[in-house]
Coordinates of C-alpha atoms in Angstrom, one line a residue:
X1 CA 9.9 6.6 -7.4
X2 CA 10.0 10.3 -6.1
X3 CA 7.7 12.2 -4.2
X4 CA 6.1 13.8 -7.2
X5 CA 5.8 10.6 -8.8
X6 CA 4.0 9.2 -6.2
X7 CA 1.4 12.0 -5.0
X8 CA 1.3 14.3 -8.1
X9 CA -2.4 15.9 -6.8
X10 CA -1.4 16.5 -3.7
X11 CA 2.4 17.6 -3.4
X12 CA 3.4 20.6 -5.8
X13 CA 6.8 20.2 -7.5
X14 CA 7.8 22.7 -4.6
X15 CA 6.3 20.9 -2.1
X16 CA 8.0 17.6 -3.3
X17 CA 11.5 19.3 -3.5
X18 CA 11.4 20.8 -0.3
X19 CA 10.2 17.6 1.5
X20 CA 12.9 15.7 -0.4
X21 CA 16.1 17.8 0.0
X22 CA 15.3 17.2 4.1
X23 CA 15.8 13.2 3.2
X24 CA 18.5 11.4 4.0
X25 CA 20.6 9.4 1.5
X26 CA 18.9 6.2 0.1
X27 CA 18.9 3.4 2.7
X28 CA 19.1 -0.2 0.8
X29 CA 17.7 -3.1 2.6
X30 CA 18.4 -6.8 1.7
X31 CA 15.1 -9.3 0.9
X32 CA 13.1 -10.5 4.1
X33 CA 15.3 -7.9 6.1
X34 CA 13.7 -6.2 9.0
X35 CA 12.9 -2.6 8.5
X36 CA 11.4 -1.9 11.7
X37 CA 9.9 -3.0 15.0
X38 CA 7.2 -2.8 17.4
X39 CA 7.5 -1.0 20.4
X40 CA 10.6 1.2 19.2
X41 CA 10.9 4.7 19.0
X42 CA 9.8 6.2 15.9
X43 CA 13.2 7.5 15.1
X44 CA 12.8 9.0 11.7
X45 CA 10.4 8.9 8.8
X46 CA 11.1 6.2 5.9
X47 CA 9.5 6.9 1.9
X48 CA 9.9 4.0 -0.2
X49 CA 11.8 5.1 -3.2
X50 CA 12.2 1.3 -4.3
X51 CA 10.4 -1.9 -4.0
X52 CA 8.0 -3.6 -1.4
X53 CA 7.4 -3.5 2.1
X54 CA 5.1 -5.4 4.7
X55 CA 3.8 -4.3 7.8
X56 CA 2.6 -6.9 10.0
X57 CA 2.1 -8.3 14.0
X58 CA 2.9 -12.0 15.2
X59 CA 0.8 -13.4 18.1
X60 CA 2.4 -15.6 21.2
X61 CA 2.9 -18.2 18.8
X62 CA 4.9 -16.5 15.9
X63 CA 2.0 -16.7 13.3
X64 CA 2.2 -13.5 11.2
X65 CA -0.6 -11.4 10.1
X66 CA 0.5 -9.0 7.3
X67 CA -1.7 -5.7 7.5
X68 CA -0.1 -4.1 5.2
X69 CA 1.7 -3.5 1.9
X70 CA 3.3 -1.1 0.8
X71 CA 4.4 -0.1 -2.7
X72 CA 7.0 2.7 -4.1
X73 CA 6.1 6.1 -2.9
X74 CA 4.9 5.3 0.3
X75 CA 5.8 6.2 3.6
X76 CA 6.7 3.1 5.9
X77 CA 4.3 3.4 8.9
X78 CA 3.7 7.0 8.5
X79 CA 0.9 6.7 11.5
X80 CA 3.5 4.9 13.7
X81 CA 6.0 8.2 13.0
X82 CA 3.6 10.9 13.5
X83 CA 2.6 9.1 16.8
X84 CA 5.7 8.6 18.0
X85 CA 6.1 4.5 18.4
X86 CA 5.6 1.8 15.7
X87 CA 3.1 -0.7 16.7
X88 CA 4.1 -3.0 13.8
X89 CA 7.0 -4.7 12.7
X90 CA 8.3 -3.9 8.7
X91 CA 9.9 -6.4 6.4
X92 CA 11.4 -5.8 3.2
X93 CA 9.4 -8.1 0.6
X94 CA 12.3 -7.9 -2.3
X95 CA 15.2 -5.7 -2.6
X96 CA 14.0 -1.9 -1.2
X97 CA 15.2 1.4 -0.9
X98 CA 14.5 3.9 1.6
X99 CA 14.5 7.9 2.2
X100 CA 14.7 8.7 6.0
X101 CA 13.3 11.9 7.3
X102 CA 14.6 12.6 10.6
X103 CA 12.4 14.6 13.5
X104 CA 14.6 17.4 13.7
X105 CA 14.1 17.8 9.6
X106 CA 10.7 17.3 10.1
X107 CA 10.1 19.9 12.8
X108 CA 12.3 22.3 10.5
X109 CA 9.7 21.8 7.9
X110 CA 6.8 22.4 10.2
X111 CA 8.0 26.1 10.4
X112 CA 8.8 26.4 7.0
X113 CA 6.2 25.2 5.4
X114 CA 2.9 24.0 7.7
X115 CA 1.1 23.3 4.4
X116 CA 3.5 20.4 3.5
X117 CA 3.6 19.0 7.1
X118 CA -0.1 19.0 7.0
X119 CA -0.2 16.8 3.3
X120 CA 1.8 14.3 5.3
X121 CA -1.1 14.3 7.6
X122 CA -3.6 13.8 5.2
X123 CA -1.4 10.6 3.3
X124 CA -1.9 9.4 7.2
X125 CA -5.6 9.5 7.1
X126 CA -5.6 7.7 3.8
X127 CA -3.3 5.1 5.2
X128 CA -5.9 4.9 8.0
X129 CA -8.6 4.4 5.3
X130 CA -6.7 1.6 3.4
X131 CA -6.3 -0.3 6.8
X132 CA -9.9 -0.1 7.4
X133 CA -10.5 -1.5 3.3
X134 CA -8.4 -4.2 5.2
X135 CA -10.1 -5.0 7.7
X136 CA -13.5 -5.1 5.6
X137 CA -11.9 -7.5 2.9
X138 CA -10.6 -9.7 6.3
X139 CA -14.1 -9.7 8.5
X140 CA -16.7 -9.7 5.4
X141 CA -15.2 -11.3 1.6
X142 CA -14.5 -15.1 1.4
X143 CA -11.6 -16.7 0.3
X144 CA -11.3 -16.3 -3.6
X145 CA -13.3 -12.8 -2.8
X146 CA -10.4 -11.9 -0.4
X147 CA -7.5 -13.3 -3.2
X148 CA -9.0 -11.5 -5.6
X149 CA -9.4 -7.7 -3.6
X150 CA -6.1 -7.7 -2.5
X151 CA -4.7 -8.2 -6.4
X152 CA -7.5 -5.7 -7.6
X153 CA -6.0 -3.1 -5.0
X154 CA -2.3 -4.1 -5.4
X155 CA -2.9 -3.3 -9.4
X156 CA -5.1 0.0 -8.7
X157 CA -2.2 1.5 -6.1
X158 CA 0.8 -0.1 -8.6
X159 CA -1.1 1.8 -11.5
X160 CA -2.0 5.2 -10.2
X161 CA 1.8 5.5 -9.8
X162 CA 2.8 4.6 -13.3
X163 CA 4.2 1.2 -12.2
X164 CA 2.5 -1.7 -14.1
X165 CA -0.6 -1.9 -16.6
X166 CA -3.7 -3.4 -16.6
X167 CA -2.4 -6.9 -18.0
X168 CA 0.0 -7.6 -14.9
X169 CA 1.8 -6.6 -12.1
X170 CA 5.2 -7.6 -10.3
X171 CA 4.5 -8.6 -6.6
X172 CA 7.1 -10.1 -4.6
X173 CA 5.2 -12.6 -2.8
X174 CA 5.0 -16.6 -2.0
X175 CA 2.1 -18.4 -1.4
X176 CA 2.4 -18.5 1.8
X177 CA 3.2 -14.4 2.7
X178 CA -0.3 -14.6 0.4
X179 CA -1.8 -16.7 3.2
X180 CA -0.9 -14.2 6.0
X181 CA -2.2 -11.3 3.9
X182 CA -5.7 -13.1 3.6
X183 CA -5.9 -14.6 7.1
X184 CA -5.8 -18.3 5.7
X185 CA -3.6 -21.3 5.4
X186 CA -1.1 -21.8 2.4
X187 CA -3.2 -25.2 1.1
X188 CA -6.4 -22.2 1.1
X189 CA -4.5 -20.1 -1.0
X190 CA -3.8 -22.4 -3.4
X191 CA -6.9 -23.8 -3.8
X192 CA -8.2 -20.1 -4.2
X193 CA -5.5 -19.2 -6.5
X194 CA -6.3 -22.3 -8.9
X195 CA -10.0 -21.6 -9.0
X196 CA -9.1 -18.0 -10.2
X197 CA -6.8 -19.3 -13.1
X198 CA -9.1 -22.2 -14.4
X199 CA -12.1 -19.4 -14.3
X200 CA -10.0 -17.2 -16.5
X201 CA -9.8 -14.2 -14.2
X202 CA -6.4 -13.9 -13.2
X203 CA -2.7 -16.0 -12.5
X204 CA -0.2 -15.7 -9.7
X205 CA 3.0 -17.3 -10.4
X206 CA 6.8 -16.6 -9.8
X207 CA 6.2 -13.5 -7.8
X208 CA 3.6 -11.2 -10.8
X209 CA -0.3 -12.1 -11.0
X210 CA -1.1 -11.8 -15.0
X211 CA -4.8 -9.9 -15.0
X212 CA -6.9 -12.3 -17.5
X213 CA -10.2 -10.5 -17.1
X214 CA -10.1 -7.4 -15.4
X215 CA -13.9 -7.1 -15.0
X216 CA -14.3 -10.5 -13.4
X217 CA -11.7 -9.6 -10.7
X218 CA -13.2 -6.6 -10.0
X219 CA -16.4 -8.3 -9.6
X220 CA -15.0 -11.2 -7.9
X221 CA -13.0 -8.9 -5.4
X222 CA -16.1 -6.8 -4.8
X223 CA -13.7 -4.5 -5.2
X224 CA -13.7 -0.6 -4.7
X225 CA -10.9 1.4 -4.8
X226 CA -12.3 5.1 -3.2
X227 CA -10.7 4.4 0.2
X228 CA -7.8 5.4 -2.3
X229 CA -8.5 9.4 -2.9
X230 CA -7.3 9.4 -6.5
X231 CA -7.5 12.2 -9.0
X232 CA -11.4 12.2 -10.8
X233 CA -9.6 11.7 -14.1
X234 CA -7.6 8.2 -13.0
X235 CA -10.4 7.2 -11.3
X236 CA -12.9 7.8 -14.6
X237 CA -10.2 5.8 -16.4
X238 CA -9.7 2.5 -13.7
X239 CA -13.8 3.1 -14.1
X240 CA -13.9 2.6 -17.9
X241 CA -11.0 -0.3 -18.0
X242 CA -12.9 -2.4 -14.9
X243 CA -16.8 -1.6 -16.3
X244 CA -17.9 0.0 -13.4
X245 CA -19.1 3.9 -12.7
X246 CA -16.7 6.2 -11.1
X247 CA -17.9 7.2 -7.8
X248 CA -18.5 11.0 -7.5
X249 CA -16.4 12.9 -4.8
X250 CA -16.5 15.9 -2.9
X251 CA -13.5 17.9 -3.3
X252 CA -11.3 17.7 0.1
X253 CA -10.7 20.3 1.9
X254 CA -7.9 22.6 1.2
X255 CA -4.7 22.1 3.0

């Protein structure tokens, strides 16, 4: 996954050059290794080239709460960076690949070419908008509501970026990293992933959730995905495929 790839209405094919020729070579990381921590400098800036990532917290008694995942062609903790300190820790959910972008690269971009370093700003404020889609599903959906969201957004993020189709997805997670997505116990999850599968709406299985009826897990999800910012055209088209109206935008503001 490149830059382009990833944000193709908002980096130019410029843009995404210049932004990517200040990366550092590609960073492997093994499955379940740590990526990054809380409470450490934010040392350099990390673009997910290749596979999953989860950003999460652990309270005094080491239960996790994921509160984010993140998917090919997003930045790891791009808040945390700009900021200056990570306030989450960062696991690698399968085998992943990183880009590192280091300050000094960063600043050196910020005189050459302000309108790039302000995009980066702007994927930051949608990050901010997905964590707050996070929180709603968390405070406000029940269980198989919450089950449900998280696959409907997982698909919409995995498919704006070329990455899976409307049938299925790959998603490299167990039942219970599941649990600490949706803020409930592994026996929950199962129960909530069972009713999904006998109702016909969707499977989870060996790490990829099979999409059975795409309508009903919308529905069931009470899922919107405008906390997303995608092009008018994709979103007329995940509009038409889930049997819902596209929600009208105003155009952003130039950057």
């Amino acid at each position: 996954m490149t830059l382009a790839q990833a944000w193709p209405t908002l980096f130019t094919p410029q843009d995404a050059q210049l932004l990517s020729g200040k990366q550092d070579l590609v960073v492997p990381f093994r499955p379940r290794e740590q990526i990054l921590r809380s409470g450490k400098v934010a040392d350099r800036l990390l673009f997910i080239s290749r596979g999953f990532v989860g950003n999460y917290r652990v309270d005094r008694f080491g239960r996790r709460q994921f509160l984010a995942i993140q998917v090919p062609g997003d930045f790891v903790d791009l808040p945390g960076f700009l900021l200056g300190h990570r306030d989450m820790d960062a696991e690698a959910l399968g085998p992943v690949e990183l880009c590192a972008l280091s300050p000094e690269h960063l600043q050196s971009l910020e005189a050459e070419a302000p309108a790039v370093d302000r995009k980066l700003w702007r994927i930051s404020m949608i990050d901010a908008a997905s964590g707050w889609h996070w929180i709603f599903r968390l405070g406000r959906l029940g269980g198989r509501a919450r089950v449900a969201s998280f696959f409907c957004d997982m698909l919409v993020r995995l498919y704006a970026r070329g990455l899976c189709t409307f049938d299925g997805f790959d998603l490299p997670l167990t039942q219970t990293d599941l649990a600490e997505v949706s803020g409930m116990t592994p026996v929950h999850v199962s129960r909530m992933l069972s009713e999904l599968r006998e109702e016909g709406i969707c499977a989870f299985a060996q790490g990829a959730v099979q999409i059975l009826n795409l309508p009903a897990l919308f529905q069931t999800g009470q899922y919107r995905w405008d906390h997303l910012y995608l092009g008018d055209d994709l979103d007329r088209e995940i509009a038409d495929k889930a049997g819902m109206r596209a929600t009208p935008k105003r155009t952003h503001v130039a950057l």
